[in-house]
PDB file of C-alpha atoms in Angstrom:
ATOM      1  CA  UNK A   1     149.446  54.768  93.875  1.00 42.00           C
ATOM      2  CA  UNK A   2     149.064  58.151  92.184  1.00 44.00           C
ATOM      3  CA  UNK A   3     145.294  58.058  92.667  1.00 42.00           C
ATOM      4  CA  UNK A   4     145.545  57.746  96.457  1.00 46.00           C
ATOM      5  CA  UNK A   5     144.376  60.911  98.233  1.00 39.00           C
ATOM      6  CA  UNK A   6     146.543  62.140 101.090  1.00 43.00           C
ATOM      7  CA  UNK A   7     144.012  63.347 103.660  1.00 40.00           C
ATOM      8  CA  UNK A   8     146.841  64.784 105.759  1.00 43.00           C
ATOM      9  CA  UNK A   9     147.200  67.550 103.160  1.00 47.00           C
ATOM     10  CA  UNK A  10     143.616  68.643 103.873  1.00 49.00           C
ATOM     11  CA  UNK A  11     144.655  69.719 107.380  1.00 53.00           C
ATOM     12  CA  UNK A  12     148.130  71.108 106.617  1.00 69.00           C
ATOM     13  CA  UNK A  13     148.554  74.900 106.643  1.00 76.00           C
ATOM     14  CA  UNK A  14     151.460  77.160 105.695  1.00 84.00           C
ATOM     15  CA  UNK A  15     152.732  80.028 107.837  1.00 87.00           C
ATOM     16  CA  UNK A  16     153.850  82.261 104.954  1.00 89.00           C
ATOM     17  CA  UNK A  17     151.158  84.785 103.968  1.00 91.00           C
ATOM     18  CA  UNK A  18     149.608  84.105 100.550  1.00 86.00           C
ATOM     19  CA  UNK A  19     149.648  87.846  99.767  1.00 85.00           C
ATOM     20  CA  UNK A  20     152.976  89.244 101.026  1.00 89.00           C
ATOM     21  CA  UNK A  21     154.808  85.919 101.582  1.00 87.00           C
ATOM     22  CA  UNK A  22     156.052  87.054 104.997  1.00 90.00           C
ATOM     23  CA  UNK A  23     155.721  84.793 108.024  1.00 90.00           C
ATOM     24  CA  UNK A  24     152.399  85.013 109.872  1.00 88.00           C
ATOM     25  CA  UNK A  25     152.449  85.005 113.666  1.00 84.00           C
ATOM     26  CA  UNK A  26     149.756  85.469 116.293  1.00 78.00           C
ATOM     27  CA  UNK A  27     146.326  83.910 116.673  1.00 78.00           C
ATOM     28  CA  UNK A  28     144.065  86.643 115.310  1.00 82.00           C
ATOM     29  CA  UNK A  29     144.188  85.629 111.668  1.00 86.00           C
ATOM     30  CA  UNK A  30     142.717  83.153 109.181  1.00 88.00           C
ATOM     31  CA  UNK A  31     144.002  80.434 106.886  1.00 88.00           C
ATOM     32  CA  UNK A  32     142.713  80.145 103.333  1.00 90.00           C
ATOM     33  CA  UNK A  33     140.480  77.141 102.644  1.00 88.00           C
ATOM     34  CA  UNK A  34     141.950  76.803  99.143  1.00 88.00           C
ATOM     35  CA  UNK A  35     145.714  77.414  99.329  1.00 89.00           C
ATOM     36  CA  UNK A  36     145.991  76.623 103.090  1.00 89.00           C
ATOM     37  CA  UNK A  37     148.150  79.706 103.726  1.00 90.00           C
ATOM     38  CA  UNK A  38     147.653  81.963 106.748  1.00 90.00           C
ATOM     39  CA  UNK A  39     147.034  85.637 105.924  1.00 90.00           C
ATOM     40  CA  UNK A  40     147.952  88.820 107.819  1.00 89.00           C
ATOM     41  CA  UNK A  41     145.141  91.075 109.021  1.00 87.00           C
ATOM     42  CA  UNK A  42     146.330  93.948 106.821  1.00 86.00           C
ATOM     43  CA  UNK A  43     146.561  91.602 103.834  1.00 88.00           C
ATOM     44  CA  UNK A  44     143.002  90.356 104.357  1.00 87.00           C
ATOM     45  CA  UNK A  45     141.578  93.858 103.892  1.00 82.00           C
ATOM     46  CA  UNK A  46     140.696  97.134 105.569  1.00 82.00           C
ATOM     47  CA  UNK A  47     138.514  97.136 108.670  1.00 84.00           C
ATOM     48  CA  UNK A  48     136.955 100.192 110.304  1.00 84.00           C
ATOM     49  CA  UNK A  49     137.793  99.058 113.835  1.00 88.00           C
ATOM     50  CA  UNK A  50     138.896  96.104 115.926  1.00 88.00           C
ATOM     51  CA  UNK A  51     135.322  95.006 116.622  1.00 89.00           C
ATOM     52  CA  UNK A  52     134.597  94.692 112.909  1.00 88.00           C
ATOM     53  CA  UNK A  53     137.694  92.520 112.473  1.00 88.00           C
ATOM     54  CA  UNK A  54     136.792  90.371 115.489  1.00 89.00           C
ATOM     55  CA  UNK A  55     133.321  89.799 114.047  1.00 88.00           C
ATOM     56  CA  UNK A  56     134.926  88.868 110.734  1.00 87.00           C
ATOM     57  CA  UNK A  57     137.162  86.280 112.419  1.00 88.00           C
ATOM     58  CA  UNK A  58     134.256  84.895 114.440  1.00 88.00           C
ATOM     59  CA  UNK A  59     132.055  84.533 111.366  1.00 87.00           C
ATOM     60  CA  UNK A  60     134.663  82.598 109.359  1.00 87.00           C
ATOM     61  CA  UNK A  61     136.026  80.573 112.262  1.00 83.00           C
ATOM     62  CA  UNK A  62     133.636  77.742 111.354  1.00 83.00           C
ATOM     63  CA  UNK A  63     133.231  78.500 107.641  1.00 86.00           C
ATOM     64  CA  UNK A  64     135.310  78.182 104.506  1.00 87.00           C
ATOM     65  CA  UNK A  65     137.149  81.346 103.508  1.00 88.00           C
ATOM     66  CA  UNK A  66     139.236  82.127 100.426  1.00 89.00           C
ATOM     67  CA  UNK A  67     142.084  84.622 100.657  1.00 89.00           C
ATOM     68  CA  UNK A  68     142.163  87.604  98.237  1.00 85.00           C
ATOM     69  CA  UNK A  69     144.808  85.858  96.100  1.00 86.00           C
ATOM     70  CA  UNK A  70     142.699  82.720  95.566  1.00 87.00           C
ATOM     71  CA  UNK A  71     139.545  84.783  95.046  1.00 84.00           C
ATOM     72  CA  UNK A  72     141.283  86.825  92.338  1.00 79.00           C
ATOM     73  CA  UNK A  73     142.501  83.601  90.748  1.00 79.00           C
ATOM     74  CA  UNK A  74     139.027  82.068  90.501  1.00 77.00           C
ATOM     75  CA  UNK A  75     137.227  85.389  89.842  1.00 74.00           C
ATOM     76  CA  UNK A  76     139.748  87.606  88.021  1.00 67.00           C
ATOM     77  CA  UNK A  77     137.198  90.417  87.572  1.00 70.00           C
ATOM     78  CA  UNK A  78     136.529  90.737  91.304  1.00 68.00           C
ATOM     79  CA  UNK A  79     138.971  93.644  91.753  1.00 67.00           C
ATOM     80  CA  UNK A  80     137.689  95.690  88.801  1.00 72.00           C
ATOM     81  CA  UNK A  81     135.852  98.894  89.633  1.00 71.00           C
ATOM     82  CA  UNK A  82     132.759  99.955  87.674  1.00 71.00           C
ATOM     83  CA  UNK A  83     134.722 101.930  85.069  1.00 72.00           C
ATOM     84  CA  UNK A  84     137.135  99.073  84.421  1.00 70.00           C
ATOM     85  CA  UNK A  85     134.234  96.634  84.141  1.00 70.00           C
ATOM     86  CA  UNK A  86     132.385  98.852  81.654  1.00 68.00           C
ATOM     87  CA  UNK A  87     135.560  99.163  79.571  1.00 67.00           C
ATOM     88  CA  UNK A  88     135.836  95.396  79.538  1.00 66.00           C
ATOM     89  CA  UNK A  89     132.221  95.133  78.356  1.00 65.00           C
ATOM     90  CA  UNK A  90     132.896  97.614  75.561  1.00 63.00           C
ATOM     91  CA  UNK A  91     135.867  95.614  74.350  1.00 60.00           C
ATOM     92  CA  UNK A  92     133.954  92.341  74.568  1.00 55.00           C
ATOM     93  CA  UNK A  93     130.975  93.817  72.736  1.00 51.00           C
ATOM     94  CA  UNK A  94     133.046  95.150  69.836  1.00 54.00           C
ATOM     95  CA  UNK A  95     135.595  92.333  69.619  1.00 53.00           C
ATOM     96  CA  UNK A  96     134.941  89.132  71.610  1.00 49.00           C
ATOM     97  CA  UNK A  97     137.929  88.332  73.787  1.00 50.00           C
ATOM     98  CA  UNK A  98     138.798  85.225  75.750  1.00 50.00           C
ATOM     99  CA  UNK A  99     138.423  86.176  79.411  1.00 53.00           C
ATOM    100  CA  UNK A 100     141.480  85.633  81.535  1.00 56.00           C
ATOM    101  CA  UNK A 101     143.538  87.567  84.041  1.00 55.00           C
ATOM    102  CA  UNK A 102     146.222  88.601  81.577  1.00 61.00           C
ATOM    103  CA  UNK A 103     144.065  90.512  79.100  1.00 62.00           C
ATOM    104  CA  UNK A 104     142.170  92.576  81.703  1.00 63.00           C
ATOM    105  CA  UNK A 105     145.107  94.938  82.150  1.00 65.00           C
ATOM    106  CA  UNK A 106     145.660  95.104  78.390  1.00 68.00           C
ATOM    107  CA  UNK A 107     142.035  96.066  77.805  1.00 63.00           C
ATOM    108  CA  UNK A 108     142.091  98.647  80.596  1.00 64.00           C
ATOM    109  CA  UNK A 109     145.309 100.228  79.293  1.00 69.00           C
ATOM    110  CA  UNK A 110     143.860 100.381  75.803  1.00 65.00           C
ATOM    111  CA  UNK A 111     140.595 102.041  76.795  1.00 62.00           C
ATOM    112  CA  UNK A 112     141.311 104.096  79.927  1.00 65.00           C
ATOM    113  CA  UNK A 113     142.300 107.254  77.999  1.00 64.00           C
ATOM    114  CA  UNK A 114     139.456 107.067  75.496  1.00 61.00           C
ATOM    115  CA  UNK A 115     136.827 109.783  76.006  1.00 60.00           C
ATOM    116  CA  UNK A 116     133.606 107.829  75.740  1.00 55.00           C
ATOM    117  CA  UNK A 117     131.475 110.549  77.260  1.00 50.00           C
ATOM    118  CA  UNK A 118     131.187 114.341  76.969  1.00 53.00           C
ATOM    119  CA  UNK A 119     129.073 117.038  78.587  1.00 53.00           C
ATOM    120  CA  UNK A 120     126.438 117.057  75.840  1.00 63.00           C
ATOM    121  CA  UNK A 121     123.181 115.900  77.477  1.00 69.00           C
ATOM    122  CA  UNK A 122     121.883 114.146  74.356  1.00 70.00           C
ATOM    123  CA  UNK A 123     125.107 112.227  73.931  1.00 66.00           C
ATOM    124  CA  UNK A 124     125.129 111.306  77.609  1.00 67.00           C
ATOM    125  CA  UNK A 125     121.650 109.779  77.306  1.00 75.00           C
ATOM    126  CA  UNK A 126     122.666 107.881  74.175  1.00 73.00           C
ATOM    127  CA  UNK A 127     125.780 106.565  75.920  1.00 69.00           C
ATOM    128  CA  UNK A 128     123.763 105.545  78.968  1.00 74.00           C
ATOM    129  CA  UNK A 129     121.314 103.663  76.757  1.00 76.00           C
ATOM    130  CA  UNK A 130     124.219 101.978  74.992  1.00 71.00           C
ATOM    131  CA  UNK A 131     125.879 100.939  78.269  1.00 70.00           C
ATOM    132  CA  UNK A 132     122.590  99.604  79.607  1.00 72.00           C
ATOM    133  CA  UNK A 133     122.238  97.594  76.421  1.00 72.00           C
ATOM    134  CA  UNK A 134     125.454  95.672  77.041  1.00 67.00           C
ATOM    135  CA  UNK A 135     125.260  95.427  80.829  1.00 70.00           C
ATOM    136  CA  UNK A 136     124.610  91.709  81.595  1.00 65.00           C
ATOM    137  CA  UNK A 137     122.856  92.594  84.862  1.00 65.00           C
ATOM    138  CA  UNK A 138     120.137  94.374  82.881  1.00 66.00           C
ATOM    139  CA  UNK A 139     119.878  91.971  79.964  1.00 65.00           C
ATOM    140  CA  UNK A 140     118.618  88.608  81.052  1.00 62.00           C
ATOM    141  CA  UNK A 141     115.252  87.135  80.182  1.00 64.00           C
ATOM    142  CA  UNK A 142     113.491  83.881  80.890  1.00 59.00           C
ATOM    143  CA  UNK A 143     111.974  82.451  77.739  1.00 64.00           C
ATOM    144  CA  UNK A 144     109.739  79.916  79.426  1.00 68.00           C
ATOM    145  CA  UNK A 145     106.315  79.558  80.969  1.00 75.00           C
ATOM    146  CA  UNK A 146     107.518  78.871  84.507  1.00 80.00           C
ATOM    147  CA  UNK A 147     106.152  80.686  87.514  1.00 83.00           C
ATOM    148  CA  UNK A 148     109.039  81.976  89.651  1.00 82.00           C
ATOM    149  CA  UNK A 149     108.395  82.707  93.336  1.00 84.00           C
ATOM    150  CA  UNK A 150     110.565  83.616  96.327  1.00 84.00           C
ATOM    151  CA  UNK A 151     108.071  82.957  99.122  1.00 86.00           C
ATOM    152  CA  UNK A 152     107.846  79.181  99.692  1.00 86.00           C
ATOM    153  CA  UNK A 153     104.208  79.611 100.752  1.00 86.00           C
ATOM    154  CA  UNK A 154     103.442  80.413  97.124  1.00 87.00           C
ATOM    155  CA  UNK A 155     104.612  76.995  95.886  1.00 87.00           C
ATOM    156  CA  UNK A 156     101.200  75.615  95.066  1.00 86.00           C
ATOM    157  CA  UNK A 157     100.475  73.072  92.321  1.00 84.00           C
ATOM    158  CA  UNK A 158      97.422  73.787  90.211  1.00 81.00           C
ATOM    159  CA  UNK A 159      97.472  70.368  88.543  1.00 82.00           C
ATOM    160  CA  UNK A 160      99.143  66.981  88.931  1.00 81.00           C
ATOM    161  CA  UNK A 161     101.102  67.602  85.724  1.00 82.00           C
ATOM    162  CA  UNK A 162     103.040  70.521  87.133  1.00 86.00           C
ATOM    163  CA  UNK A 163     106.708  70.147  88.064  1.00 90.00           C
ATOM    164  CA  UNK A 164     107.863  72.052  91.137  1.00 91.00           C
ATOM    165  CA  UNK A 165     111.526  72.896  91.598  1.00 93.00           C
ATOM    166  CA  UNK A 166     113.291  74.730  94.420  1.00 93.00           C
ATOM    167  CA  UNK A 167     116.765  76.259  94.706  1.00 92.00           C
ATOM    168  CA  UNK A 168     117.796  76.839  98.298  1.00 92.00           C
ATOM    169  CA  UNK A 169     120.995  78.309  99.783  1.00 92.00           C
ATOM    170  CA  UNK A 170     121.374  75.978 102.744  1.00 92.00           C
ATOM    171  CA  UNK A 171     124.739  77.348 103.974  1.00 90.00           C
ATOM    172  CA  UNK A 172     125.963  74.095 105.568  1.00 91.00           C
ATOM    173  CA  UNK A 173     124.158  70.793 105.170  1.00 92.00           C
ATOM    174  CA  UNK A 174     125.413  69.547 108.515  1.00 90.00           C
ATOM    175  CA  UNK A 175     124.007  72.536 110.374  1.00 91.00           C
ATOM    176  CA  UNK A 176     120.763  73.265 108.514  1.00 92.00           C
ATOM    177  CA  UNK A 177     119.615  69.990 106.948  1.00 94.00           C
ATOM    178  CA  UNK A 178     117.106  69.264 109.719  1.00 93.00           C
ATOM    179  CA  UNK A 179     115.625  72.756 109.420  1.00 92.00           C
ATOM    180  CA  UNK A 180     115.370  72.320 105.659  1.00 93.00           C
ATOM    181  CA  UNK A 181     113.471  69.035 105.986  1.00 93.00           C
ATOM    182  CA  UNK A 182     111.086  70.803 108.360  1.00 92.00           C
ATOM    183  CA  UNK A 183     110.576  73.519 105.731  1.00 92.00           C
ATOM    184  CA  UNK A 184     109.752  70.867 103.114  1.00 92.00           C
ATOM    185  CA  UNK A 185     107.200  69.295 105.420  1.00 91.00           C
ATOM    186  CA  UNK A 186     105.371  72.633 105.721  1.00 91.00           C
ATOM    187  CA  UNK A 187     105.066  73.278 101.974  1.00 91.00           C
ATOM    188  CA  UNK A 188     101.586  73.231 100.500  1.00 89.00           C
ATOM    189  CA  UNK A 189     102.705  71.219  97.469  1.00 91.00           C
ATOM    190  CA  UNK A 190     105.374  68.601  96.920  1.00 90.00           C
ATOM    191  CA  UNK A 191     108.667  69.771  95.439  1.00 92.00           C
ATOM    192  CA  UNK A 192     109.911  67.363  92.759  1.00 92.00           C
ATOM    193  CA  UNK A 193     113.423  68.717  92.187  1.00 94.00           C
ATOM    194  CA  UNK A 194     115.620  70.198  94.924  1.00 94.00           C
ATOM    195  CA  UNK A 195     118.839  72.109  94.286  1.00 94.00           C
ATOM    196  CA  UNK A 196     120.910  73.065  97.333  1.00 94.00           C
ATOM    197  CA  UNK A 197     123.787  75.548  97.183  1.00 92.00           C
ATOM    198  CA  UNK A 198     126.637  76.171  99.649  1.00 91.00           C
ATOM    199  CA  UNK A 199     126.330  72.690 101.146  1.00 92.00           C
ATOM    200  CA  UNK A 200     129.899  72.960 102.474  1.00 90.00           C
ATOM    201  CA  UNK A 201     130.269  69.199 102.385  1.00 88.00           C
ATOM    202  CA  UNK A 202     133.776  67.772 102.633  1.00 84.00           C
ATOM    203  CA  UNK A 203     135.430  64.476 101.655  1.00 82.00           C
ATOM    204  CA  UNK A 204     134.676  62.997 105.090  1.00 85.00           C
ATOM    205  CA  UNK A 205     130.926  63.660 104.936  1.00 86.00           C
ATOM    206  CA  UNK A 206     128.610  60.783 104.036  1.00 89.00           C
ATOM    207  CA  UNK A 207     126.062  61.799 101.418  1.00 89.00           C
ATOM    208  CA  UNK A 208     123.689  59.066 102.652  1.00 90.00           C
ATOM    209  CA  UNK A 209     123.259  61.035 105.873  1.00 92.00           C
ATOM    210  CA  UNK A 210     121.331  63.620 103.860  1.00 93.00           C
ATOM    211  CA  UNK A 211     118.839  61.459 101.991  1.00 93.00           C
ATOM    212  CA  UNK A 212     115.182  62.482 101.938  1.00 93.00           C
ATOM    213  CA  UNK A 213     112.298  60.060 102.050  1.00 90.00           C
ATOM    214  CA  UNK A 214     110.609  59.546  98.652  1.00 90.00           C
ATOM    215  CA  UNK A 215     113.473  61.347  96.887  1.00 92.00           C
ATOM    216  CA  UNK A 216     116.334  60.104  94.753  1.00 91.00           C
ATOM    217  CA  UNK A 217     119.656  59.915  96.683  1.00 90.00           C
ATOM    218  CA  UNK A 218     121.450  63.269  96.503  1.00 90.00           C
ATOM    219  CA  UNK A 219     123.755  63.905  93.546  1.00 86.00           C
ATOM    220  CA  UNK A 220     126.881  65.681  94.769  1.00 75.00           C
TER     221      UNK A 220
END
């Protein structure tokens, strides 16, 4: 049956490094949660000292981790520096381009030798204003009448017609679900919609184990 899932594949790893393709030996390394390949220490990245690397291994020993190859596949812009990213924005602003891995290098090659800036102070200010105008991090607005808060103590309903929503980075449902339910019990007002990120739930987890009283069963 082509629709049958082989759970054995979920626990199978490959000894060839996903970056350099050479065989990985030793115990002080990690396997990628996505491609299931083990990765050499030097291929993972640069670390200032052994302690930093040991802390890195300890942190991800019980967490999902994506190797640099899989990260670059899902987020192709992750390896761009600020100049490359700004060049990409310029190209997108002047001529919309479909974003994919292949055209990043083409755009960079096309724009890297263009002198966008000069030493004239007036021109520099104009260029800075222009770059700020197309920087997505500085150009987002909420066109609604919602009241956004970070402190959960400020979630207070002023009328029965208000709808309260919360987005919470739980970082493992199995580990932190009980603490989250305790947090809900301490809120001054009822939260009507709950959105949890980084649940880290797998195919063997039962979603019914995470139901909340008086709430719709979780949608996952």
